[in-house]
PDB file of C-alpha atoms in Angstrom:
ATOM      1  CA  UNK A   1      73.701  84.006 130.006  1.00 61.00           C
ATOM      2  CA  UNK A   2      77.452  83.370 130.061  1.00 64.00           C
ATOM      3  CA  UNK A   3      77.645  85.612 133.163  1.00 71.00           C
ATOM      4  CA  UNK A   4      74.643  84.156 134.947  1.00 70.00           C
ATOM      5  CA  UNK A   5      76.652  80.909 134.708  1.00 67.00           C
ATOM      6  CA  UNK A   6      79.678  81.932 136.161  1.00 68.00           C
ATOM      7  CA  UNK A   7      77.424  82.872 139.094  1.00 70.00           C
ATOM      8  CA  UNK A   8      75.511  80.029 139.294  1.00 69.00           C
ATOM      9  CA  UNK A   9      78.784  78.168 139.759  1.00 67.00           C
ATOM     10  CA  UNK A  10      80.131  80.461 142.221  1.00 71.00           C
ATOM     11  CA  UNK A  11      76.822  79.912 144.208  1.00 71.00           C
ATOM     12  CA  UNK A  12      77.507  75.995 144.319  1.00 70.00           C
ATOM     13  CA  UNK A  13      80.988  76.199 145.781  1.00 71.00           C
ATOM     14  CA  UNK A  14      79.954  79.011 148.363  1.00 69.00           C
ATOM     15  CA  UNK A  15      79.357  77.833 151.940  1.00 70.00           C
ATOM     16  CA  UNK A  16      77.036  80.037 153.915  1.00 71.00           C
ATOM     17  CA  UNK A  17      77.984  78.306 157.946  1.00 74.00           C
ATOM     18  CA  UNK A  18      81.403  79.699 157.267  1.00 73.00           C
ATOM     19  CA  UNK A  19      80.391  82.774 155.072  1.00 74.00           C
ATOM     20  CA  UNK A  20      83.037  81.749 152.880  1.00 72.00           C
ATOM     21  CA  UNK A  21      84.379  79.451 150.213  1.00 71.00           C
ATOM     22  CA  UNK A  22      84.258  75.840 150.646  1.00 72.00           C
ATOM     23  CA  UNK A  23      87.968  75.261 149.141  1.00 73.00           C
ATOM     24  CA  UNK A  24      91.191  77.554 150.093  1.00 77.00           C
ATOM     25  CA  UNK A  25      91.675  80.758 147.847  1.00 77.00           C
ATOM     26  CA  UNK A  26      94.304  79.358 146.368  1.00 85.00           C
ATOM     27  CA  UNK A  27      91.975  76.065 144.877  1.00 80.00           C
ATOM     28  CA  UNK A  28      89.851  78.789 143.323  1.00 77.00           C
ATOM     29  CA  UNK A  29      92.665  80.995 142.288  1.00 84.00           C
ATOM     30  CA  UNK A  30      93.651  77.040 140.230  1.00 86.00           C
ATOM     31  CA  UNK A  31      90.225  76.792 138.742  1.00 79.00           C
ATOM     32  CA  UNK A  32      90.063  80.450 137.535  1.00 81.00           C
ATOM     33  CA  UNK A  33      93.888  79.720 136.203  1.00 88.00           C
ATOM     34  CA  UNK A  34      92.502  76.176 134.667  1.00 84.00           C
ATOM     35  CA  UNK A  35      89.229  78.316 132.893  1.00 78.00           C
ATOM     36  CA  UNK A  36      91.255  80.638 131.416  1.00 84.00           C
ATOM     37  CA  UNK A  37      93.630  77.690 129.971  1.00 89.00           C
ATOM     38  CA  UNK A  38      90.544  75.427 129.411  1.00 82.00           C
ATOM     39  CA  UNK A  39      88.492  78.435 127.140  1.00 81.00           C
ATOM     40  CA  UNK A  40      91.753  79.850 125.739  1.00 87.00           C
ATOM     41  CA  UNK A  41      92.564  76.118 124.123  1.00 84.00           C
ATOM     42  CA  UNK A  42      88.771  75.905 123.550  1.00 81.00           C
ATOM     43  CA  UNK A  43      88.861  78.576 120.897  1.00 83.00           C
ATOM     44  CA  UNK A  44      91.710  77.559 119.154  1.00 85.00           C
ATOM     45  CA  UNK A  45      90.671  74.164 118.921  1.00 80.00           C
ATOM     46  CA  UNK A  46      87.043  75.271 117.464  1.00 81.00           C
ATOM     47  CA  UNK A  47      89.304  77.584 115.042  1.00 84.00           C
ATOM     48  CA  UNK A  48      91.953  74.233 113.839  1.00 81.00           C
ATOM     49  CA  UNK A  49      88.830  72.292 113.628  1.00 79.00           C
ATOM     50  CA  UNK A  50      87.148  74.470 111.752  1.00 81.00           C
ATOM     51  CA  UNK A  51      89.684  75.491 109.518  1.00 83.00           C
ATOM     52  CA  UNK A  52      91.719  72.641 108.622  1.00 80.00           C
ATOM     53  CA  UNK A  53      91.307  71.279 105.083  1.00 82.00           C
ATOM     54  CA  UNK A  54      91.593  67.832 106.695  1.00 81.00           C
ATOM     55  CA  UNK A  55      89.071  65.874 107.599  1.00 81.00           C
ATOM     56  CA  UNK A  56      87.590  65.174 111.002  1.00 78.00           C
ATOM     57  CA  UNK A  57      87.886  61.549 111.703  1.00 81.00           C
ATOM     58  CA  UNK A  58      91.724  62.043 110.054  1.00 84.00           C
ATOM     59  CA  UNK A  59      92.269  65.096 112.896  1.00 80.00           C
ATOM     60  CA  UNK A  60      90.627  62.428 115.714  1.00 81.00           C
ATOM     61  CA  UNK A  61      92.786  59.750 114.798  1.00 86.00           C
ATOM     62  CA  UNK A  62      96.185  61.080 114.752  1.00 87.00           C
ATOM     63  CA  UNK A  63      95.190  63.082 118.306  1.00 82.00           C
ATOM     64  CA  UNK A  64      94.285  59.809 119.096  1.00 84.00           C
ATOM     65  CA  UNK A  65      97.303  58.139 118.055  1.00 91.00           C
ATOM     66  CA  UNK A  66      99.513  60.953 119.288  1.00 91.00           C
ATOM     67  CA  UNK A  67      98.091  60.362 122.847  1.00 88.00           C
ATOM     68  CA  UNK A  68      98.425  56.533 122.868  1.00 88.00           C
ATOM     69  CA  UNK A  69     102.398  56.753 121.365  1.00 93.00           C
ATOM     70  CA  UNK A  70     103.314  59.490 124.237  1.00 93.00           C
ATOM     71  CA  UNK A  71     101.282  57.445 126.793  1.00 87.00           C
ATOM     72  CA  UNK A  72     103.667  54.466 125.721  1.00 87.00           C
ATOM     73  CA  UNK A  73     106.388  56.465 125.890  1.00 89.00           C
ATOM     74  CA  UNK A  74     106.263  58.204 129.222  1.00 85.00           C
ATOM     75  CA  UNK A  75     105.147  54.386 130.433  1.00 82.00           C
ATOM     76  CA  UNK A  76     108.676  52.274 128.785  1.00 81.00           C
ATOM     77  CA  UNK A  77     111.327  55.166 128.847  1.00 82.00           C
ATOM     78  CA  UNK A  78     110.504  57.501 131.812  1.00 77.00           C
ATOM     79  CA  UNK A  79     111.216  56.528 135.685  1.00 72.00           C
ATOM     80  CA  UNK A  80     108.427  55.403 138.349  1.00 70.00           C
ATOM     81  CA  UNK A  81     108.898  57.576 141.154  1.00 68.00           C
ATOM     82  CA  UNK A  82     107.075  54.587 143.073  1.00 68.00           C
ATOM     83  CA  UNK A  83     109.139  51.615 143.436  1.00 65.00           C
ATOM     84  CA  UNK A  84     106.589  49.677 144.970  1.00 68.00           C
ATOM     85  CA  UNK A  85     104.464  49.955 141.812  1.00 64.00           C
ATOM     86  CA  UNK A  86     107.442  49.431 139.645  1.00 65.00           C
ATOM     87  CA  UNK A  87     106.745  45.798 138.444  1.00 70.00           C
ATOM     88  CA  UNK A  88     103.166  47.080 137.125  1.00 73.00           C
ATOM     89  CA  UNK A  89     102.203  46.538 133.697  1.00 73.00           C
ATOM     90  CA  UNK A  90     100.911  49.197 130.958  1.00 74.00           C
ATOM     91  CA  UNK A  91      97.487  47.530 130.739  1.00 77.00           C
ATOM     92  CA  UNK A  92      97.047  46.189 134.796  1.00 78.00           C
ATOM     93  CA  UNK A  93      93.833  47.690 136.507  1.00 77.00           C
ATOM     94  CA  UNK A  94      91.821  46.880 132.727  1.00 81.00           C
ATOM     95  CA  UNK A  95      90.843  43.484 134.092  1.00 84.00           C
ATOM     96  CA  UNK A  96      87.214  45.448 135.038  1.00 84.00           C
ATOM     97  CA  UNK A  97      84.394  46.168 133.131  1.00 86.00           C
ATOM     98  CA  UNK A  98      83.896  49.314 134.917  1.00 85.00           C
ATOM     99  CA  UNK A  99      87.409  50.465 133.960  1.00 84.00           C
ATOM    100  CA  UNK A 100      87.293  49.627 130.378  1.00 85.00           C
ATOM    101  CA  UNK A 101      84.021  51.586 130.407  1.00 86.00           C
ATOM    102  CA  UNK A 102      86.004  54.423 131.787  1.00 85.00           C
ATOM    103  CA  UNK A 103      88.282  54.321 128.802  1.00 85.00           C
ATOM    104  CA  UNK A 104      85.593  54.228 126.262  1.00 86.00           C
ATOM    105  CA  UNK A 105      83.433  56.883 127.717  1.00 85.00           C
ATOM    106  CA  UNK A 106      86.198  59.349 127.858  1.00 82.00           C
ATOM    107  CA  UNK A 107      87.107  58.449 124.345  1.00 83.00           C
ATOM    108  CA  UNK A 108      83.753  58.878 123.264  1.00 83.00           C
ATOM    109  CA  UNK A 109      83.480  62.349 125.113  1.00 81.00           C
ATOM    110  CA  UNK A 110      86.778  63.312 123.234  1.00 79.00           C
ATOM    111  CA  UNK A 111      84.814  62.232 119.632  1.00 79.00           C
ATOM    112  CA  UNK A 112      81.760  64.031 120.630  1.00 79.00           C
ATOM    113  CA  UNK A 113      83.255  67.456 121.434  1.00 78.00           C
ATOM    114  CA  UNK A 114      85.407  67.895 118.747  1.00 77.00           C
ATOM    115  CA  UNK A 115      82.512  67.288 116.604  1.00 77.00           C
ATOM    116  CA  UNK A 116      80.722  70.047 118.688  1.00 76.00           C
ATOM    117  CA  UNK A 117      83.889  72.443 117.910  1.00 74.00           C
ATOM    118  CA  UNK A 118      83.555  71.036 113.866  1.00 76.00           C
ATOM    119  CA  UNK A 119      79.451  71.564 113.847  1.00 76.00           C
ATOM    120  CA  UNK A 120      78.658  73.984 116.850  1.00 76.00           C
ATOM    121  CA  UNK A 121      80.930  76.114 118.887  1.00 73.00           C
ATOM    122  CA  UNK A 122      82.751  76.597 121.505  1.00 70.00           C
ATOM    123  CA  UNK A 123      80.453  78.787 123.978  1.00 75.00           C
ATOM    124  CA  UNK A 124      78.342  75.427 122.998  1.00 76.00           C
ATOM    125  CA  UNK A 125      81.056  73.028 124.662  1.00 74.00           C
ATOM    126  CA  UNK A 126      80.993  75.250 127.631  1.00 73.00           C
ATOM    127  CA  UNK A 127      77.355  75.165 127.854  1.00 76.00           C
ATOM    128  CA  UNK A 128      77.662  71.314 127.776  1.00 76.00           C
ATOM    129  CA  UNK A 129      80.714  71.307 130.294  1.00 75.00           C
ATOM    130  CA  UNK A 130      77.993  73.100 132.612  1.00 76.00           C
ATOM    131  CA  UNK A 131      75.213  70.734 132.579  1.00 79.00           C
ATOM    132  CA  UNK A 132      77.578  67.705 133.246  1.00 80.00           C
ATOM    133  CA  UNK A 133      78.563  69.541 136.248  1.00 79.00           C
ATOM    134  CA  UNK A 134      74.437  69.998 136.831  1.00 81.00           C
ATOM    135  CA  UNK A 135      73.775  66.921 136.168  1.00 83.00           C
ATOM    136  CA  UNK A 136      76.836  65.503 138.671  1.00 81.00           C
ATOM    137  CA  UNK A 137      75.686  66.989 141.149  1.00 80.00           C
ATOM    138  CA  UNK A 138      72.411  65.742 140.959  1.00 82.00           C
ATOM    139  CA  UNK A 139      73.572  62.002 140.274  1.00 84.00           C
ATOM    140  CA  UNK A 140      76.320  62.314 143.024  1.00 83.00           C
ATOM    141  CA  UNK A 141      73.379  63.542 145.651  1.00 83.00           C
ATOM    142  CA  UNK A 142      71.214  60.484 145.066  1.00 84.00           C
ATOM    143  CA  UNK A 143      73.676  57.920 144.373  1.00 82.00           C
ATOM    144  CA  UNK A 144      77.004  58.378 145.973  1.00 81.00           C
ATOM    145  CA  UNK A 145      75.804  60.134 149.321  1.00 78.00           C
ATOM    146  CA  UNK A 146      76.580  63.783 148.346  1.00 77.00           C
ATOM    147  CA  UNK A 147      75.126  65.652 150.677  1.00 81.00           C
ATOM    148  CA  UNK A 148      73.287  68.603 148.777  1.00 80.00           C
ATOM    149  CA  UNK A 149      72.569  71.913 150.286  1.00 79.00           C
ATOM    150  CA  UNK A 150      70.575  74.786 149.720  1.00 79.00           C
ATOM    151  CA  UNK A 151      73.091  76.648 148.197  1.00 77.00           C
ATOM    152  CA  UNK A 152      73.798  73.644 145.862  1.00 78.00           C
ATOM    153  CA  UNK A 153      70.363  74.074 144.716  1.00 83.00           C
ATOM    154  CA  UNK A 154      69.697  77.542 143.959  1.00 80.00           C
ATOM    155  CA  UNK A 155      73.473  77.417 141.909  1.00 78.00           C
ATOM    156  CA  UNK A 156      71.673  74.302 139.716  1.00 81.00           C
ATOM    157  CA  UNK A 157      68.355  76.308 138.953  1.00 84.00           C
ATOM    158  CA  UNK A 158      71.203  79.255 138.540  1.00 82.00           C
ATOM    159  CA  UNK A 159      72.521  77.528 135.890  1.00 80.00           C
ATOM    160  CA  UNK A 160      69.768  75.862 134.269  1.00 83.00           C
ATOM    161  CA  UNK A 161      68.416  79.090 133.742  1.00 83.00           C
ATOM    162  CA  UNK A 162      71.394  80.486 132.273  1.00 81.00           C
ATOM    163  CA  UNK A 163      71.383  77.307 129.798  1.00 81.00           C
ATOM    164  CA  UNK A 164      68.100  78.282 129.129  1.00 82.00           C
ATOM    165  CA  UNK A 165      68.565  82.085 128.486  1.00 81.00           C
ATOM    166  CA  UNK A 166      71.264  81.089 126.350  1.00 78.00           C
ATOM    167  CA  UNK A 167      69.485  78.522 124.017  1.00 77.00           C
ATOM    168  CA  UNK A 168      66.431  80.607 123.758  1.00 79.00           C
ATOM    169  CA  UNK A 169      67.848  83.627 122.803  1.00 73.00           C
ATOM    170  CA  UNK A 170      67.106  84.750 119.259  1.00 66.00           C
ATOM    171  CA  UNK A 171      69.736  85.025 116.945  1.00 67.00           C
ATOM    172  CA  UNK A 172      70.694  88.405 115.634  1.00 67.00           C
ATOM    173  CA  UNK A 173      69.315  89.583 112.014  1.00 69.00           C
ATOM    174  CA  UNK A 174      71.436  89.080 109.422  1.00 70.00           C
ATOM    175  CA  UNK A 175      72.998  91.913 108.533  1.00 69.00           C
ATOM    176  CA  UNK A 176      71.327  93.795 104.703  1.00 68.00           C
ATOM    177  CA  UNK A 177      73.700  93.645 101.995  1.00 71.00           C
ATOM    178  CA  UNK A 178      75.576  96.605 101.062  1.00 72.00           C
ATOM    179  CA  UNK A 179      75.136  98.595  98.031  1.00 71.00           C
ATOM    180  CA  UNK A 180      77.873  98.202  95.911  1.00 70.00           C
ATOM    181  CA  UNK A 181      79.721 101.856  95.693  1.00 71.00           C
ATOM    182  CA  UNK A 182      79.176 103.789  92.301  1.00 72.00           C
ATOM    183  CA  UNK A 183      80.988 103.030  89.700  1.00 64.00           C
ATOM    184  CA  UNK A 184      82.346  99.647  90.426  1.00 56.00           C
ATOM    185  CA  UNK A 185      79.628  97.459  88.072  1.00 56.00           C
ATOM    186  CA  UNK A 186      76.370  97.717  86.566  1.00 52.00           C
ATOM    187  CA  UNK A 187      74.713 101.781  84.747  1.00 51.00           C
ATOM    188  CA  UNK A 188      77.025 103.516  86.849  1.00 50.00           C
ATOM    189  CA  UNK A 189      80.317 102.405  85.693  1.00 50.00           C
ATOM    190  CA  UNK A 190      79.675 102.292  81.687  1.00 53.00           C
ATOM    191  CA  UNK A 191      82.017 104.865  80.249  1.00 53.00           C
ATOM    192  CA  UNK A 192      80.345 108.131  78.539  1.00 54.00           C
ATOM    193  CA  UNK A 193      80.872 107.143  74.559  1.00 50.00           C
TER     194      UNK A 193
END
């Protein structure tokens, strides 16, 4: 299913006019650099998540807090290299609803998947990462003039049915128990009297 993904993604970004990428190699030779970095960080943070002794909403607020103090930081103590935006405040463009919602979506997003790395996995948050780019798509092409393509298409149903091989698919049996070997408990270990 994982595989099937991949493909289905590959299949969105292919252009058949040109029989060739839409983007220069070197954009897809970024996003294979940024997957690696993205599922490599992904399993780690699924692992700290998981195997921290402290609790979630402790872990979310001191990322949080971590992010807002080096936010402030690079703001106050390092250079603009834009003079002409140089007299801007830390909080200018939040006048808008639209922005503020901005803010609070993404912070929301950041709550949800770490409970998805606490409570699921992260092949799970990958999943998810693939039907927002889905369901993009689909929202871009009837609201914001994306013009979809054939290709486009078949990569969505690509992926849709890799989300749905993936979340169908049985889990293994659990595994019997193991005898325990002779002599460590039970008839077999009393000692001839």
């Amino acid at each position: 299913a994982m595989f099937l993904q991949g493909v289905g993604m590959v299949v969105v970004q292919y252009n058949p006019c040109k029989s060739s990428g839409r983007y220069l190699p070197l954009a897809y030779l970024l996003m294979a650099l940024s997957t690696l970095l993205t599922a490599l960080c992904a399993v780690r943070n699924e692992y700290l998540v998981k195997n921290y002794k402290i609790g979630l909403n402790v872990q979310n607020a001191v990322l949080y807090s971590g992010g807002s103090l080096m936010n402030f930081f690079a703001f106050y103590c390092l250079p603009n290299p834009n003079s002409s935006q140089a007299s801007f405040g830390f909080f200018d463009g939040y006048d808008s609803p639209f922005a503020i919602a901005v803010v609070l979506s993404n912070a929301l997003i950041g709550l949800a998947i770490t409970a998805v790395y606490k409570y699921a996995d992260a092949v799970t948050k990958c999943i998810s990462s693939d039907v927002t780019a889905v369901l993009l798509c689909i929202v871009s092409s009837a609201f914001f003039e994306l013009t979809p393509s054939l290709t486009m298409w078949c990569g969505v149903v690509v992926v849709c049915f890799a989300v749905h091989e993936y979340t169908a698919a049985s889990a293994p049996p659990p595994s019997a128990p193991k005898p325990p070997p002779l002599g460590s408990s039970g008839a077999a270990a009393q000692k001839p009297g």
